[in-house]
Tab-separated table of C-alpha atoms in Angstrom:
chain	number	residue	atom	x	y	z
P	22	UNK	CA	-71.716	34.531	-30.420
P	23	UNK	CA	-70.001	31.730	-31.359
P	24	UNK	CA	-68.325	30.292	-28.455
P	25	UNK	CA	-64.147	30.049	-27.504
P	26	UNK	CA	-63.010	26.662	-26.553
P	27	UNK	CA	-60.391	26.699	-23.210
P	28	UNK	CA	-56.802	27.013	-24.298
P	29	UNK	CA	-55.299	23.726	-23.134
P	30	UNK	CA	-51.418	23.282	-22.323
P	31	UNK	CA	-49.486	21.911	-24.528
P	32	UNK	CA	-49.139	18.276	-24.540
P	33	UNK	CA	-46.015	17.307	-25.138
P	34	UNK	CA	-44.741	13.843	-27.506
P	35	UNK	CA	-42.656	11.287	-26.700
P	36	UNK	CA	-39.693	12.529	-28.927
P	37	UNK	CA	-39.653	15.894	-26.498
P	38	UNK	CA	-39.773	13.459	-23.275
P	39	UNK	CA	-36.966	11.425	-24.353
P	40	UNK	CA	-35.062	14.822	-24.809
P	41	UNK	CA	-35.177	16.158	-21.465
P	42	UNK	CA	-34.431	12.179	-20.393
P	43	UNK	CA	-31.299	12.366	-22.586
P	44	UNK	CA	-30.049	15.422	-21.309
P	45	UNK	CA	-30.607	14.636	-17.347
P	46	UNK	CA	-29.003	10.561	-17.806
P	47	UNK	CA	-24.609	11.090	-16.815
P	48	UNK	CA	-22.369	10.353	-19.836
P	49	UNK	CA	-20.628	6.860	-19.067
P	50	UNK	CA	-17.509	5.755	-20.387
P	51	UNK	CA	-16.110	2.421	-21.392
P	52	UNK	CA	-13.703	0.409	-22.765
P	53	UNK	CA	-14.494	-1.843	-24.932
P	54	UNK	CA	-14.430	-5.510	-24.549
P	55	UNK	CA	-11.901	-6.250	-27.326
P	56	UNK	CA	-9.880	-3.039	-26.932
P	57	UNK	CA	-9.316	-4.737	-22.601
P	58	UNK	CA	-7.714	-7.156	-24.402
P	59	UNK	CA	-5.555	-5.553	-26.458
P	60	UNK	CA	-4.122	-2.981	-23.790
P	61	UNK	CA	-3.466	-5.649	-21.525
P	62	UNK	CA	-1.389	-7.773	-24.351
P	63	UNK	CA	0.674	-4.567	-24.848
P	64	UNK	CA	0.976	-3.733	-21.458
P	65	UNK	CA	2.543	-7.330	-20.379
P	66	UNK	CA	4.999	-7.203	-23.414
P	67	UNK	CA	6.137	-2.747	-21.985
P	68	UNK	CA	6.360	-4.940	-18.504
P	69	UNK	CA	8.591	-7.773	-19.322
P	70	UNK	CA	12.372	-5.678	-19.447
P	71	UNK	CA	11.085	-5.693	-15.646
P	72	UNK	CA	10.337	-8.991	-15.191
P	73	UNK	CA	13.784	-9.645	-13.689
P	74	UNK	CA	13.234	-8.141	-11.168
P	75	UNK	CA	9.477	-8.719	-10.545
P	76	UNK	CA	10.718	-11.852	-10.212
P	77	UNK	CA	13.245	-11.133	-7.946
P	78	UNK	CA	10.328	-9.753	-5.834
P	79	UNK	CA	8.958	-12.195	-5.281
P	80	UNK	CA	11.843	-14.152	-3.382
P	81	UNK	CA	12.071	-11.529	-1.075
P	82	UNK	CA	8.747	-11.580	-0.547
P	83	UNK	CA	8.067	-15.321	0.077
P	84	UNK	CA	12.465	-16.005	1.932
P	85	UNK	CA	12.285	-12.919	4.122
P	86	UNK	CA	9.318	-12.610	7.125
P	87	UNK	CA	9.334	-8.382	7.303
P	88	UNK	CA	8.179	-8.187	3.784
P	89	UNK	CA	5.447	-10.978	4.166
P	90	UNK	CA	3.129	-8.770	3.069
P	91	UNK	CA	4.968	-7.950	-0.348
P	92	UNK	CA	2.116	-9.873	-2.136
P	93	UNK	CA	-0.926	-8.535	-0.551
P	94	UNK	CA	0.183	-4.668	-1.837
P	95	UNK	CA	-0.800	-5.248	-5.613
P	96	UNK	CA	-4.037	-6.488	-4.213
P	97	UNK	CA	-4.887	-4.221	-1.942
P	98	UNK	CA	-3.412	-1.647	-4.349
P	99	UNK	CA	-6.081	-2.893	-7.176
P	100	UNK	CA	-8.952	-2.240	-4.647
P	101	UNK	CA	-8.054	1.202	-3.374
P	102	UNK	CA	-8.358	1.200	-7.693
P	103	UNK	CA	-11.885	-0.002	-7.850
P	104	UNK	CA	-13.075	2.027	-5.299
P	105	UNK	CA	-12.821	5.359	-8.019
P	106	UNK	CA	-14.643	3.676	-10.333
P	107	UNK	CA	-17.634	5.570	-10.456
P	108	UNK	CA	-15.444	8.426	-10.176
P	109	UNK	CA	-12.945	7.317	-13.172
P	110	UNK	CA	-16.400	6.021	-14.978
P	111	UNK	CA	-17.398	9.516	-15.239
P	112	UNK	CA	-14.000	11.265	-16.245
P	113	UNK	CA	-12.723	10.904	-20.558
P	114	UNK	CA	-9.744	9.455	-20.140
P	115	UNK	CA	-7.427	12.358	-22.371
P	116	UNK	CA	-3.521	10.419	-22.043
P	117	UNK	CA	-1.249	12.782	-20.341
P	118	UNK	CA	2.516	13.004	-22.310
P	119	UNK	CA	4.003	12.566	-19.201
P	120	UNK	CA	2.843	9.268	-19.693
P	121	UNK	CA	5.573	8.381	-22.179
P	122	UNK	CA	8.210	10.420	-20.269
P	123	UNK	CA	8.232	9.229	-17.131
P	124	UNK	CA	8.192	5.487	-19.189
P	125	UNK	CA	11.596	6.567	-21.024
P	126	UNK	CA	13.229	7.373	-17.212
P	127	UNK	CA	11.995	4.500	-15.658
P	128	UNK	CA	13.677	2.752	-18.272
P	129	UNK	CA	17.004	4.679	-17.446
P	130	UNK	CA	16.800	3.817	-13.609
P	131	UNK	CA	16.218	0.616	-14.986
P	132	UNK	CA	19.517	0.424	-16.905
P	133	UNK	CA	21.592	2.168	-13.887
P	134	UNK	CA	20.115	-1.013	-11.161
P	135	UNK	CA	21.456	-3.101	-14.481
P	136	UNK	CA	24.495	-1.851	-15.220
P	137	UNK	CA	24.855	-1.305	-10.950
P	138	UNK	CA	23.576	-4.899	-10.365
P	139	UNK	CA	20.973	-2.888	-7.982
P	140	UNK	CA	17.970	-4.914	-7.596
P	141	UNK	CA	16.528	-1.944	-5.639
P	142	UNK	CA	16.603	0.721	-8.454
P	143	UNK	CA	14.649	-1.786	-10.838
P	144	UNK	CA	12.376	-2.415	-8.565
P	145	UNK	CA	11.907	0.955	-8.136
P	146	UNK	CA	12.100	1.153	-12.021
P	147	UNK	CA	9.788	-1.612	-12.736
P	148	UNK	CA	6.802	0.932	-10.502
P	149	UNK	CA	7.227	3.588	-12.324
P	150	UNK	CA	6.873	1.541	-14.691
P	151	UNK	CA	3.465	0.975	-14.318
P	152	UNK	CA	2.842	4.444	-13.457
P	153	UNK	CA	3.891	5.572	-16.670
P	154	UNK	CA	1.762	3.860	-18.299
P	155	UNK	CA	-1.341	4.417	-16.207
P	156	UNK	CA	-0.485	7.723	-16.589
P	157	UNK	CA	-0.428	7.586	-20.555
P	158	UNK	CA	-3.734	6.003	-20.394
P	159	UNK	CA	-6.069	8.775	-17.867
P	160	UNK	CA	-3.991	11.964	-18.372
P	161	UNK	CA	-4.239	14.121	-14.888
P	162	UNK	CA	-7.282	14.908	-14.355
P	163	UNK	CA	-8.560	11.230	-14.130
P	164	UNK	CA	-5.587	9.718	-12.328
P	165	UNK	CA	-5.315	11.992	-9.165
P	166	UNK	CA	-7.717	9.179	-7.527
P	167	UNK	CA	-5.028	6.333	-8.450
P	168	UNK	CA	-1.890	8.844	-6.354
P	169	UNK	CA	-3.650	6.563	-3.002
P	170	UNK	CA	-2.874	2.437	-4.879
P	171	UNK	CA	0.588	4.341	-6.042
P	172	UNK	CA	2.349	4.743	-3.284
P	173	UNK	CA	0.963	1.496	-2.079
P	174	UNK	CA	2.801	-0.121	-4.105
P	175	UNK	CA	6.111	1.080	-3.651
P	176	UNK	CA	5.623	-0.397	-0.391
P	177	UNK	CA	5.827	-3.414	-1.636
P	178	UNK	CA	9.870	-2.761	-2.391
P	179	UNK	CA	12.297	-3.778	0.005
P	180	UNK	CA	14.858	-1.694	1.297
P	181	UNK	CA	17.988	-1.307	0.272
P	182	UNK	CA	20.555	-4.157	1.580
P	183	UNK	CA	22.769	-1.689	3.101
P	184	UNK	CA	19.511	0.202	4.129
P	185	UNK	CA	18.308	-2.799	6.019
P	186	UNK	CA	21.341	-4.073	8.291
P	187	UNK	CA	22.065	-0.462	9.151
P	188	UNK	CA	18.818	-0.507	10.942
P	189	UNK	CA	18.563	-3.382	11.891
P	190	UNK	CA	21.673	-3.195	13.985
P	191	UNK	CA	20.099	-0.123	15.090
P	192	UNK	CA	16.731	-1.964	16.382
P	193	UNK	CA	18.020	-4.591	18.221
P	194	UNK	CA	20.410	-2.425	20.394
P	195	UNK	CA	17.288	-0.477	21.167
P	196	UNK	CA	15.063	-3.766	21.630
P	197	UNK	CA	17.670	-4.957	23.936
P	198	UNK	CA	17.801	-1.417	25.805
P	199	UNK	CA	14.441	-1.696	26.415
P	200	UNK	CA	13.068	-5.130	26.985
P	201	UNK	CA	16.172	-5.209	29.400
P	202	UNK	CA	15.008	-1.779	31.204
P	203	UNK	CA	10.939	-3.407	31.430
P	204	UNK	CA	12.960	-6.086	33.115
P	205	UNK	CA	13.874	-4.699	34.845
P	206	UNK	CA	11.131	-2.683	36.453
P	207	UNK	CA	9.552	-6.544	37.032
P	208	UNK	CA	12.478	-7.604	40.091
P	209	UNK	CA	14.285	-9.123	38.094
P	210	UNK	CA	17.972	-9.151	38.522
P	211	UNK	CA	19.866	-8.561	34.721
P	212	UNK	CA	23.148	-7.765	32.888
P	213	UNK	CA	23.216	-6.345	29.213
P	214	UNK	CA	26.473	-6.288	26.853
P	215	UNK	CA	25.235	-5.030	22.976
P	216	UNK	CA	22.865	-7.917	22.516
P	217	UNK	CA	22.694	-10.309	24.962
P	218	UNK	CA	20.741	-9.637	27.888
P	219	UNK	CA	22.456	-11.926	30.657
P	220	UNK	CA	19.806	-12.866	33.444
P	221	UNK	CA	22.249	-15.048	35.300
P	222	UNK	CA	21.593	-18.887	34.431
P	223	UNK	CA	20.818	-18.028	31.060
P	224	UNK	CA	21.796	-15.702	28.351
P	225	UNK	CA	19.151	-14.248	25.942
P	226	UNK	CA	21.201	-13.107	22.379
P	227	UNK	CA	18.276	-10.589	20.679
P	228	UNK	CA	18.954	-11.601	16.995
P	229	UNK	CA	18.034	-9.604	13.390
P	230	UNK	CA	14.766	-12.266	13.465
P	231	UNK	CA	13.424	-9.982	17.294
P	232	UNK	CA	14.724	-7.366	15.357
P	233	UNK	CA	11.019	-5.940	14.441
P	234	UNK	CA	11.455	-5.427	10.715
P	235	UNK	CA	8.988	-8.083	10.690
P	236	UNK	CA	6.703	-6.263	11.828
P	237	UNK	CA	7.983	-2.988	11.148
P	238	UNK	CA	7.171	-2.819	7.362
P	239	UNK	CA	3.665	-4.634	7.507
P	240	UNK	CA	2.450	-2.792	9.739
P	241	UNK	CA	3.121	0.502	8.387
P	242	UNK	CA	1.648	-0.678	5.630
P	243	UNK	CA	-1.636	-1.651	8.386
P	244	UNK	CA	-0.757	2.447	9.143
P	245	UNK	CA	-1.413	3.922	5.915
P	246	UNK	CA	-4.049	2.088	4.818
P	247	UNK	CA	-6.179	2.927	8.261
P	248	UNK	CA	-4.781	6.840	7.466
P	249	UNK	CA	-6.743	5.781	3.815
P	250	UNK	CA	-10.363	4.643	4.924
P	251	UNK	CA	-10.197	6.769	8.193
P	252	UNK	CA	-12.307	10.805	6.995
P	253	UNK	CA	-10.704	13.181	9.612
P	254	UNK	CA	-8.574	15.670	9.793
P	255	UNK	CA	-5.798	15.429	7.678
P	256	UNK	CA	-3.113	15.926	10.786
P	257	UNK	CA	-4.934	13.049	12.511
P	258	UNK	CA	-4.190	10.458	9.261
P	259	UNK	CA	-1.053	11.501	9.595
P	260	UNK	CA	-0.544	10.941	12.989
P	261	UNK	CA	-2.107	7.367	12.527
P	262	UNK	CA	0.753	6.255	9.675
P	263	UNK	CA	3.831	7.800	11.929
P	264	UNK	CA	2.653	6.371	14.661
P	265	UNK	CA	3.546	3.273	13.148
P	266	UNK	CA	7.147	3.254	14.323
P	267	UNK	CA	6.702	4.349	17.152
P	268	UNK	CA	4.194	1.516	18.452
P	269	UNK	CA	6.635	-1.123	16.377
P	270	UNK	CA	9.635	-0.013	18.215
P	271	UNK	CA	8.010	-0.239	22.301
P	272	UNK	CA	6.033	-3.877	20.943
P	273	UNK	CA	8.448	-5.498	20.239
P	274	UNK	CA	10.720	-4.631	23.173
P	275	UNK	CA	8.263	-5.664	25.758
P	276	UNK	CA	8.390	-8.373	23.511
P	277	UNK	CA	12.350	-9.155	24.232
P	278	UNK	CA	11.585	-8.634	27.721
P	279	UNK	CA	8.556	-9.988	27.739
P	280	UNK	CA	10.625	-13.167	26.961
P	281	UNK	CA	12.664	-12.331	29.392
P	282	UNK	CA	10.917	-12.319	32.014
P	283	UNK	CA	9.342	-15.965	30.973
P	284	UNK	CA	12.264	-17.401	31.336
P	285	UNK	CA	13.063	-16.033	33.945
P	286	UNK	CA	10.303	-17.890	35.839
P	287	UNK	CA	9.817	-21.383	33.305
P	288	UNK	CA	12.928	-21.758	31.337
P	289	UNK	CA	14.995	-21.092	28.132
P	290	UNK	CA	11.979	-23.409	26.431
P	291	UNK	CA	10.312	-19.949	26.821
P	292	UNK	CA	11.988	-18.349	24.230
P	293	UNK	CA	12.488	-21.051	21.791
P	294	UNK	CA	9.124	-23.097	19.268
P	295	UNK	CA	6.236	-22.872	18.569
P	296	UNK	CA	5.701	-20.057	21.353
P	297	UNK	CA	8.320	-18.095	20.504
P	298	UNK	CA	6.624	-17.172	17.482
P	299	UNK	CA	3.203	-17.347	18.285
P	300	UNK	CA	4.411	-13.682	20.775
P	301	UNK	CA	5.750	-12.912	17.736
P	302	UNK	CA	2.062	-12.730	15.853
P	303	UNK	CA	0.471	-11.782	18.679
P	304	UNK	CA	2.551	-8.722	19.376
P	305	UNK	CA	1.741	-8.105	15.866
P	306	UNK	CA	-2.171	-8.531	15.878
P	307	UNK	CA	-1.704	-5.708	19.359
P	308	UNK	CA	0.165	-3.591	17.355
P	309	UNK	CA	-1.925	-3.234	14.271
P	310	UNK	CA	-5.045	-3.024	17.666
P	311	UNK	CA	-3.384	-0.052	18.938
P	312	UNK	CA	-3.587	1.578	16.399
P	313	UNK	CA	-6.851	1.038	15.393
P	314	UNK	CA	-7.802	1.871	19.180
P	315	UNK	CA	-5.103	5.510	18.366
P	316	UNK	CA	-7.602	6.152	15.277
P	317	UNK	CA	-10.902	5.805	17.289
P	318	UNK	CA	-9.211	8.388	20.261
P	319	UNK	CA	-7.989	10.757	17.305
P	320	UNK	CA	-11.584	10.782	16.558
P	321	UNK	CA	-12.666	12.363	19.885
P	322	UNK	CA	-10.483	14.866	19.762
P	323	UNK	CA	-12.063	18.062	17.996
P	324	UNK	CA	-15.022	18.548	15.947
P	325	UNK	CA	-15.276	15.742	12.900
P	326	UNK	CA	-18.532	15.917	11.360
P	327	UNK	CA	-19.504	12.601	11.472
P	328	UNK	CA	-19.913	9.434	13.998
P	329	UNK	CA	-16.970	7.000	14.176
P	330	UNK	CA	-19.181	4.533	11.560
P	331	UNK	CA	-19.368	7.157	9.220
P	332	UNK	CA	-15.452	8.777	9.192
P	333	UNK	CA	-14.462	5.309	8.774
P	334	UNK	CA	-15.387	2.117	6.884
P	335	UNK	CA	-14.848	0.732	3.725
P	336	UNK	CA	-16.077	2.182	0.442
P	337	UNK	CA	-17.775	0.999	-2.171
P	338	UNK	CA	-18.614	2.474	-5.741
P	339	UNK	CA	-21.553	3.669	-6.338
P	340	UNK	CA	-23.625	1.329	-9.209
P	341	UNK	CA	-23.890	3.719	-12.343
P	342	UNK	CA	-27.308	4.530	-13.314
P	343	UNK	CA	-29.779	3.053	-15.032
P	344	UNK	CA	-30.196	5.476	-17.800
P	345	UNK	CA	-26.996	6.824	-18.175
P	346	UNK	CA	-25.208	6.714	-21.839
P	347	UNK	CA	-22.900	4.381	-21.882
P	348	UNK	CA	-19.815	5.927	-24.499
P	349	UNK	CA	-16.548	3.905	-25.832
P	350	UNK	CA	-13.336	5.472	-24.809
P	351	UNK	CA	-10.668	6.039	-27.010
P	352	UNK	CA	-6.858	5.290	-27.066
P	353	UNK	CA	-4.923	8.397	-26.479
P	354	UNK	CA	-1.566	9.054	-28.962
P	355	UNK	CA	0.885	9.609	-25.285
P	356	UNK	CA	-0.790	6.358	-24.195
P	357	UNK	CA	0.095	4.439	-27.449
P	358	UNK	CA	3.536	7.144	-28.176
P	359	UNK	CA	4.114	5.446	-24.383
P	360	UNK	CA	3.939	1.579	-25.462
P	361	UNK	CA	6.503	2.404	-28.892
P	362	UNK	CA	8.488	3.772	-25.690
P	363	UNK	CA	7.693	0.529	-24.292
P	364	UNK	CA	9.048	-1.168	-27.092
P	365	UNK	CA	12.031	0.585	-27.248
P	366	UNK	CA	13.314	-0.301	-23.658
P	367	UNK	CA	12.580	-4.833	-24.553
P	368	UNK	CA	14.223	-4.201	-28.008
P	369	UNK	CA	17.177	-2.483	-26.047
P	370	UNK	CA	20.444	-5.410	-25.669
P	371	UNK	CA	21.303	-3.279	-22.834
P	372	UNK	CA	18.213	-3.748	-20.909
P	373	UNK	CA	18.137	-7.305	-22.838
P	374	UNK	CA	21.371	-8.459	-21.532
P	375	UNK	CA	21.643	-10.035	-18.083
């Protein structure tokens, strides 16, 4: 009888193993260095018509305390965009024709702002132009993770003077009234007429520097970031952001009242110099601490799926897998069209003339 050899399972060769690995390997997309350099130059050239608006923006940041947080907003927006690196590199950039359309609208806003000498409109046009260029490059799907960074950029734009002046006047009056209520609660006789707090021997005036705006806009920015990093229920995140407004008003009123009490006991020097500025710094820090405390309290309300450490904190993008297949990105046609629109805006005589 002839011997029968046992049948052995086939052994996968090197080619088959490599094929299976390639199927399972994630695909990531990268822009070549030369393309990145060309894009940077093209974007800077596209933003050239908005240079004057950016220059005025820097003047406001450095001269108005209520907008001293402005220079940090582009950096924070860039960090939030970098957090989405692991998501973005796995998405193809298909481009969107909404980008050139929004860029054209930004050019119209820029023109209206120049004709009407409204700097705020020009500055909003600048932010819209940046968003339009990004949208034209990425496409609507890849742009979704970048919506919050785009909103953060809006927080760096100063409000129009008529809005700022009216808001300042209302906050001065409200801070005076609440501050007087606090002083009276401390058993001190006080008389208030408008923004003037009369303690008898001394008269304190709640001026623009004490209206609370220098805390309101920065604290709203902090509230937005806290709400973004907190991964709880949406209504809690919205509440944290909105709470920045009453917290600022109450804490600034408490500052006014505290100054009145200190002046009553230790003289008018309590409302002047370094001590006065230090009180303002302390009020801002306490306001930020109250926002974080409110978030911690809300985290105990309801049934959140995770601990405080799990639901609140900075997240960093995951590392690119070692076996990832890297593919070069192409430049979408809508982005090229957006650059053409930007060039037309920059070459327009109505835009160029000052």
